């Protein structure tokens, strides 16, 4: 019995160590750990995060309703933000749904993220530093 307990405890510690070593936040986007995030890394990382978070029916694309959920304030947001829920979502939707089919496809998501990447790349070097990523995360989601 002791042997089984020790094996189980060791397995748990091994898995916990891997989880603690995994990069978090903005650093998680840097797939090759070179200290900068390329457009491809940004699109893959953020696109995957957005789809995982917003694609409620898991069909690989976002409906207008799923996309609008991104613009709603979080439950812990100040009460003043509640009145602005979804504001501007229609205007933004018209810009991002390039083929006007009522869904945001992965390629349309890449276009949206390329635009955001360009705005975040303050020094225009074609890559985002962790400082640029953190500055972009601190800004409002205006224009995503």
PDB file of C-alpha atoms in Angstrom:
ATOM      1  CA  UNK A   1       0.000   0.000   0.000  1.00  0.00           C
ATOM      2  CA  UNK A   2       2.852   2.367   0.862  1.00  0.00           C
ATOM      3  CA  UNK A   3       4.454   1.688  -2.511  1.00  0.00           C
ATOM      4  CA  UNK A   4       1.255   2.680  -4.366  1.00  0.00           C
ATOM      5  CA  UNK A   5       0.923   5.846  -2.276  1.00  0.00           C
ATOM      6  CA  UNK A   6       4.523   6.847  -3.002  1.00  0.00           C
ATOM      7  CA  UNK A   7       4.105   6.230  -6.735  1.00  0.00           C
ATOM      8  CA  UNK A   8       0.908   8.303  -6.794  1.00  0.00           C
ATOM      9  CA  UNK A   9       2.527  11.144  -4.830  1.00  0.00           C
ATOM     10  CA  UNK A  10       5.543  11.123  -7.143  1.00  0.00           C
ATOM     11  CA  UNK A  11       3.322  11.286 -10.205  1.00  0.00           C
ATOM     12  CA  UNK A  12       1.396  14.225  -8.789  1.00  0.00           C
ATOM     13  CA  UNK A  13       4.619  16.093  -7.993  1.00  0.00           C
ATOM     14  CA  UNK A  14       5.973  15.428 -11.473  1.00  0.00           C
ATOM     15  CA  UNK A  15       2.836  16.801 -13.117  1.00  0.00           C
ATOM     16  CA  UNK A  16       2.690  19.796 -10.769  1.00  0.00           C
ATOM     17  CA  UNK A  17       6.310  20.647 -11.574  1.00  0.00           C
ATOM     18  CA  UNK A  18       5.577  20.668 -15.293  1.00  0.00           C
ATOM     19  CA  UNK A  19       2.529  22.876 -14.787  1.00  0.00           C
ATOM     20  CA  UNK A  20       4.491  25.348 -12.669  1.00  0.00           C
ATOM     21  CA  UNK A  21       7.296  25.483 -15.245  1.00  0.00           C
ATOM     22  CA  UNK A  22       4.924  26.241 -18.125  1.00  0.00           C
ATOM     23  CA  UNK A  23       4.956  29.904 -19.184  1.00  0.00           C
ATOM     24  CA  UNK A  24       1.907  31.911 -18.236  1.00  0.00           C
ATOM     25  CA  UNK A  25       0.242  35.033 -19.587  1.00  0.00           C
ATOM     26  CA  UNK A  26       2.001  36.916 -22.346  1.00  0.00           C
ATOM     27  CA  UNK A  27       5.077  34.683 -22.131  1.00  0.00           C
ATOM     28  CA  UNK A  28       2.942  31.685 -23.129  1.00  0.00           C
ATOM     29  CA  UNK A  29       2.587  33.179 -26.617  1.00  0.00           C
ATOM     30  CA  UNK A  30       6.350  32.942 -27.202  1.00  0.00           C
ATOM     31  CA  UNK A  31       6.278  29.389 -28.552  1.00  0.00           C
ATOM     32  CA  UNK A  32      10.014  29.156 -29.257  1.00  0.00           C
ATOM     33  CA  UNK A  33      11.028  31.051 -26.070  1.00  0.00           C
ATOM     34  CA  UNK A  34      13.229  33.542 -27.920  1.00  0.00           C
ATOM     35  CA  UNK A  35      11.938  36.538 -25.959  1.00  0.00           C
ATOM     36  CA  UNK A  36       9.702  37.904 -28.692  1.00  0.00           C
ATOM     37  CA  UNK A  37       6.354  36.987 -30.224  1.00  0.00           C
ATOM     38  CA  UNK A  38       6.018  36.887 -33.995  1.00  0.00           C
ATOM     39  CA  UNK A  39       2.765  37.473 -35.832  1.00  0.00           C
ATOM     40  CA  UNK A  40       2.367  33.723 -36.414  1.00  0.00           C
ATOM     41  CA  UNK A  41       2.875  32.988 -32.697  1.00  0.00           C
ATOM     42  CA  UNK A  42       0.444  35.755 -31.784  1.00  0.00           C
ATOM     43  CA  UNK A  43      -2.231  34.499 -34.178  1.00  0.00           C
ATOM     44  CA  UNK A  44      -1.832  30.888 -33.078  1.00  0.00           C
ATOM     45  CA  UNK A  45      -1.763  31.678 -29.367  1.00  0.00           C
ATOM     46  CA  UNK A  46      -4.375  34.429 -29.093  1.00  0.00           C
ATOM     47  CA  UNK A  47      -6.606  32.897 -31.773  1.00  0.00           C
ATOM     48  CA  UNK A  48      -6.586  29.604 -29.919  1.00  0.00           C
ATOM     49  CA  UNK A  49      -7.306  31.321 -26.614  1.00  0.00           C
ATOM     50  CA  UNK A  50     -10.188  33.332 -28.076  1.00  0.00           C
ATOM     51  CA  UNK A  51     -11.718  30.326 -29.803  1.00  0.00           C
ATOM     52  CA  UNK A  52     -11.420  28.179 -26.688  1.00  0.00           C
ATOM     53  CA  UNK A  53     -13.016  30.906 -24.573  1.00  0.00           C
ATOM     54  CA  UNK A  54     -15.712  32.207 -26.941  1.00  0.00           C
ATOM     55  CA  UNK A  55     -16.678  29.337 -29.271  1.00  0.00           C
ATOM     56  CA  UNK A  56     -19.495  27.988 -27.113  1.00  0.00           C
ATOM     57  CA  UNK A  57     -20.673  25.315 -29.546  1.00  0.00           C
ATOM     58  CA  UNK A  58     -17.087  24.349 -30.523  1.00  0.00           C
ATOM     59  CA  UNK A  59     -17.746  24.522 -34.273  1.00  0.00           C
ATOM     60  CA  UNK A  60     -14.417  26.224 -35.039  1.00  0.00           C
ATOM     61  CA  UNK A  61     -15.903  29.626 -35.857  1.00  0.00           C
ATOM     62  CA  UNK A  62     -17.556  32.425 -33.911  1.00  0.00           C
ATOM     63  CA  UNK A  63     -21.133  33.495 -34.440  1.00  0.00           C
ATOM     64  CA  UNK A  64     -22.092  37.131 -33.966  1.00  0.00           C
ATOM     65  CA  UNK A  65     -23.508  36.253 -30.531  1.00  0.00           C
ATOM     66  CA  UNK A  66     -20.355  34.422 -29.456  1.00  0.00           C
ATOM     67  CA  UNK A  67     -18.211  37.317 -30.661  1.00  0.00           C
ATOM     68  CA  UNK A  68     -20.409  39.856 -28.855  1.00  0.00           C
ATOM     69  CA  UNK A  69     -19.815  37.996 -25.591  1.00  0.00           C
ATOM     70  CA  UNK A  70     -16.221  39.226 -25.785  1.00  0.00           C
ATOM     71  CA  UNK A  71     -17.449  42.811 -25.463  1.00  0.00           C
ATOM     72  CA  UNK A  72     -19.532  42.192 -22.347  1.00  0.00           C
ATOM     73  CA  UNK A  73     -18.052  43.240 -19.029  1.00  0.00           C
ATOM     74  CA  UNK A  74     -16.837  40.555 -16.661  1.00  0.00           C
ATOM     75  CA  UNK A  75     -18.994  39.822 -13.604  1.00  0.00           C
ATOM     76  CA  UNK A  76     -16.373  41.489 -11.402  1.00  0.00           C
ATOM     77  CA  UNK A  77     -16.254  44.658 -13.557  1.00  0.00           C
ATOM     78  CA  UNK A  78     -17.395  47.999 -12.111  1.00  0.00           C
ATOM     79  CA  UNK A  79     -21.126  48.728 -12.322  1.00  0.00           C
ATOM     80  CA  UNK A  80     -20.450  51.635 -14.716  1.00  0.00           C
ATOM     81  CA  UNK A  81     -19.237  49.131 -17.341  1.00  0.00           C
ATOM     82  CA  UNK A  82     -22.498  47.182 -17.272  1.00  0.00           C
ATOM     83  CA  UNK A  83     -24.296  49.855 -19.299  1.00  0.00           C
ATOM     84  CA  UNK A  84     -21.733  49.558 -22.086  1.00  0.00           C
ATOM     85  CA  UNK A  85     -22.147  45.805 -22.612  1.00  0.00           C
ATOM     86  CA  UNK A  86     -21.872  44.988 -26.300  1.00  0.00           C
ATOM     87  CA  UNK A  87     -21.421  48.644 -27.304  1.00  0.00           C
ATOM     88  CA  UNK A  88     -19.657  48.903 -30.632  1.00  0.00           C
ATOM     89  CA  UNK A  89     -19.921  45.173 -31.316  1.00  0.00           C
ATOM     90  CA  UNK A  90     -22.031  45.677 -34.451  1.00  0.00           C
ATOM     91  CA  UNK A  91     -19.558  48.145 -35.947  1.00  0.00           C
ATOM     92  CA  UNK A  92     -16.658  45.867 -35.137  1.00  0.00           C
ATOM     93  CA  UNK A  93     -18.515  42.836 -36.498  1.00  0.00           C
ATOM     94  CA  UNK A  94     -18.955  44.584 -39.846  1.00  0.00           C
ATOM     95  CA  UNK A  95     -15.181  45.066 -40.022  1.00  0.00           C
ATOM     96  CA  UNK A  96     -14.145  41.535 -39.059  1.00  0.00           C
ATOM     97  CA  UNK A  97     -16.739  39.408 -40.904  1.00  0.00           C
ATOM     98  CA  UNK A  98     -15.013  39.983 -44.247  1.00  0.00           C
ATOM     99  CA  UNK A  99     -17.109  37.501 -46.242  1.00  0.00           C
ATOM    100  CA  UNK A 100     -20.329  38.663 -44.547  1.00  0.00           C
ATOM    101  CA  UNK A 101     -21.468  35.087 -43.813  1.00  0.00           C
ATOM    102  CA  UNK A 102     -22.416  35.798 -40.200  1.00  0.00           C
ATOM    103  CA  UNK A 103     -19.433  33.922 -38.726  1.00  0.00           C
ATOM    104  CA  UNK A 104     -15.857  34.734 -37.842  1.00  0.00           C
ATOM    105  CA  UNK A 105     -13.721  32.026 -39.440  1.00  0.00           C
ATOM    106  CA  UNK A 106     -10.134  31.199 -38.412  1.00  0.00           C
ATOM    107  CA  UNK A 107      -8.767  33.179 -41.395  1.00  0.00           C
ATOM    108  CA  UNK A 108     -10.907  36.188 -40.448  1.00  0.00           C
ATOM    109  CA  UNK A 109      -9.662  35.789 -36.863  1.00  0.00           C
ATOM    110  CA  UNK A 110      -6.093  35.896 -38.214  1.00  0.00           C
ATOM    111  CA  UNK A 111      -6.895  39.192 -39.964  1.00  0.00           C
ATOM    112  CA  UNK A 112      -8.341  40.629 -36.764  1.00  0.00           C
ATOM    113  CA  UNK A 113      -5.290  39.546 -34.793  1.00  0.00           C
ATOM    114  CA  UNK A 114      -2.877  40.871 -37.450  1.00  0.00           C
ATOM    115  CA  UNK A 115      -4.469  44.284 -37.073  1.00  0.00           C
ATOM    116  CA  UNK A 116      -4.157  44.143 -33.291  1.00  0.00           C
ATOM    117  CA  UNK A 117      -0.552  42.910 -33.586  1.00  0.00           C
ATOM    118  CA  UNK A 118       0.335  45.867 -35.805  1.00  0.00           C
ATOM    119  CA  UNK A 119      -1.098  48.339 -33.271  1.00  0.00           C
ATOM    120  CA  UNK A 120       0.751  46.652 -30.397  1.00  0.00           C
ATOM    121  CA  UNK A 121       4.127  46.569 -32.207  1.00  0.00           C
ATOM    122  CA  UNK A 122       5.232  49.985 -30.928  1.00  0.00           C
ATOM    123  CA  UNK A 123       8.745  49.826 -32.383  1.00  0.00           C
ATOM    124  CA  UNK A 124       7.566  48.336 -35.716  1.00  0.00           C
ATOM    125  CA  UNK A 125      10.166  45.569 -35.662  1.00  0.00           C
ATOM    126  CA  UNK A 126       7.714  42.844 -36.674  1.00  0.00           C
ATOM    127  CA  UNK A 127       7.761  41.179 -33.258  1.00  0.00           C
ATOM    128  CA  UNK A 128       6.213  41.883 -29.877  1.00  0.00           C
ATOM    129  CA  UNK A 129       8.413  42.097 -26.820  1.00  0.00           C
ATOM    130  CA  UNK A 130       6.965  41.078 -23.475  1.00  0.00           C
ATOM    131  CA  UNK A 131       6.789  44.812 -22.650  1.00  0.00           C
ATOM    132  CA  UNK A 132       4.684  45.480 -25.774  1.00  0.00           C
ATOM    133  CA  UNK A 133       2.464  42.497 -24.983  1.00  0.00           C
ATOM    134  CA  UNK A 134       1.868  43.672 -21.433  1.00  0.00           C
ATOM    135  CA  UNK A 135       1.177  47.238 -22.605  1.00  0.00           C
ATOM    136  CA  UNK A 136      -1.332  45.890 -25.146  1.00  0.00           C
ATOM    137  CA  UNK A 137      -3.043  43.760 -22.520  1.00  0.00           C
ATOM    138  CA  UNK A 138      -3.425  46.783 -20.255  1.00  0.00           C
ATOM    139  CA  UNK A 139      -5.253  48.766 -22.937  1.00  0.00           C
ATOM    140  CA  UNK A 140      -9.012  48.593 -23.426  1.00  0.00           C
ATOM    141  CA  UNK A 141     -10.254  46.065 -25.984  1.00  0.00           C
ATOM    142  CA  UNK A 142     -11.210  48.881 -28.346  1.00  0.00           C
ATOM    143  CA  UNK A 143     -10.746  47.600 -31.869  1.00  0.00           C
ATOM    144  CA  UNK A 144      -9.420  44.282 -30.593  1.00  0.00           C
TER     145      UNK A 144
END
